[in-house]
Phi, psi and omega in degrees: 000134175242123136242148189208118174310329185275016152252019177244118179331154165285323126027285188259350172329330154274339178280349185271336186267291210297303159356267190306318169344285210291303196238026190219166171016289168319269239342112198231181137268145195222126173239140186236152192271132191285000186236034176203128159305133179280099220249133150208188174181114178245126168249145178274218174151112167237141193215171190294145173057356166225173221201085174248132183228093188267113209227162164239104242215128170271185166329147171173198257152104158218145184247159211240133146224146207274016171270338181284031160106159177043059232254356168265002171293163175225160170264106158254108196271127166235136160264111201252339152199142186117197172178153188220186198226140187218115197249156187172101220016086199062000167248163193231116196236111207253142198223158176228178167291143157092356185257174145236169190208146168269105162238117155340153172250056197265013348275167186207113175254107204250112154301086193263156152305188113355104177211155185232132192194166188228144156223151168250176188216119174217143181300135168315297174340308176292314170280003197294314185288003185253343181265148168319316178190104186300304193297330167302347176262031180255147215001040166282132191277149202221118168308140145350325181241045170258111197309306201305332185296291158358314202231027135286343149276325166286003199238327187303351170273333158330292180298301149351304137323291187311308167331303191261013192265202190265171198272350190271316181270327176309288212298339179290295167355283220297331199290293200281024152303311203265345173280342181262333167295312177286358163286323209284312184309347185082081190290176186281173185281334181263359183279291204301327180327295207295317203311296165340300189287315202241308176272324170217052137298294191303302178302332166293323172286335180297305207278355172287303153326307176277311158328291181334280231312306209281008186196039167309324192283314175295159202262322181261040159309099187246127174291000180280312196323279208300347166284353204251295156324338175234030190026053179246163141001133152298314208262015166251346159291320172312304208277343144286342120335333192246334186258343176276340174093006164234211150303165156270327180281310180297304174328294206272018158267268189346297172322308201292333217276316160304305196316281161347269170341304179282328169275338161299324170287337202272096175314290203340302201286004221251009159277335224259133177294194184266306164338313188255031167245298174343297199304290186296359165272026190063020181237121192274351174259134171278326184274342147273001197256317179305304169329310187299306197303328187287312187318319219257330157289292154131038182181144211276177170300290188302314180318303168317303175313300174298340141324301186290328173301301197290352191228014182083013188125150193243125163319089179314129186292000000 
């Protein structure tokens, strides 16, 4: 589910905020400062045993109290840009990008900046058992360069995902959520194992995935670049790959190639020569991309192309 104040009358916009506030993900209170409009956008996300909220936020103020419910839930906040201030029986923490906090709803009141931020909402029950000592990681501030954290904004197109999937995959989603919160938190040694092998593979290969897709266009797109950018391995990105059944060579040919397949399909696109769609797809041979293109098609560049003239576009897959 998404909300955005530019989809709310101005009129009721605030008794509508604090609603949801109150009763989805979150459920806090919420004060906005009465002399600046009160600008967000949330989209929500409930899976079994997670609370996902990735929101953008103007200024405000919220308080966590333990008459809204769940009162053994805990909040793991990461602020991805911006920064907030997070208070909670007489101690105080101040965050930054890139930074996160573990908090209890004991009350707990967070002063936010201007912010772009993920919050998760988890049963205590559930995390307790994956961390060393849960209560010592409560409002300790946990740094930018801890990997598991790191690869928790890329795993939200995951959840995302999750939402409409079989209940055995929402429950995989939900497992490698809860294994990279309990990695940035420090997990126990038969927790961390499991973790290592399972939430963050996976998120490491979503977010290894999402590099290709974005730099499809370089010629030199490699697996050492990219293992060198996600400070890994050559041969662990090969081997996450090899546990997904294909390649690192396959992946980012299949990519180029569909990328290529849709601006040839694309009228729009029908100035542009084949070469330079070629081109803009990493392929520095022409004569191997005519080749590739068929195989994985059955029908040549021009073909596709003289499609897209004759018939107004060809539909993309």
């Amino acid at each position: 589910m998404r909300i955005s104040t530019d989809d709310l009358p101005v009129r009721n916009r605030r008794e509508f905020i604090h609603e949801m506030y109150a009763r989805t993900v979150f459920r806090a209170d919420l004060e906005t400062r009465k002399d600046l409009p009160f600008q967000f956008d949330v989209k929500l996300y409930g899976l079994p045993d997670l609370g996902v909220a990735a929101a953008t936020f103007s200024e405000c103020r919220t308080y966590h109290r333990l008459e809204h419910g769940c009162d053994d839930d805990l909040i793991f906040n990461l602020t991805l840009q911006g920064g907030r201030t997070v208070s909670q029986r007489g101690r105080e923490v101040m965050l930054q990008t890139g930074e996160a906090v573990l908090a209890s709803v004991d009350p707990v009141v967070t002063s936010m900046q201007a912010s772009r931020f993920l919050s998760f909402r988890l049963p205590r029950t559930r995390l307790d058992p994956l961390v060393a000592n849960l209560d010592s990681c409560l409002l300790q501030p946990i740094r930018p360069d801890v990997g598991a954290l790191r690869l928790l904004p890329s795993y939200i197109a995951a959840i995302d995902e999750a939402t409409s999937a079989p209940p055995e995959a929402r429950e995989l989603v939900v497992a490698h959520v809860y294994d990279l919160i309990a990695l940035s938190l420090g997990a126990n040694r038969d927790a961390g194992e499991v973790a290592a092998g399972r939430g963050v593979r996976a998120a490491r290969l979503r977010a290894i995935r999402e590099d290709i897709a974005a730099n499809l266009g370089d010629p030199g797109l490699s697996v050492a670049a990219v293992a060198q950018r996600h400070g890994v391995s050559p041969r662990y990105v090969g081997m996450l790959f090899d546990g997904s059944g294909t390649t690192f060579s396959t992946f980012v040919l299949e990519q180029r190639l569909e990328r290529a397949r849709r601006l040839l399909s694309d009228q729009r696109q029908v100035r542009h020569a084949i070469s330079a769609i070629a081109s803009s797809c990493g392929f520095g041979d022409l004569s191997y991309f005519n080749r590739s293109f068929r195989r994985a098609f059955g029908a040549t560049p021009s073909d596709i192309r003289a499609a897209a003239r004759e018939n107004g576009g060809v539909p993309a897959r």
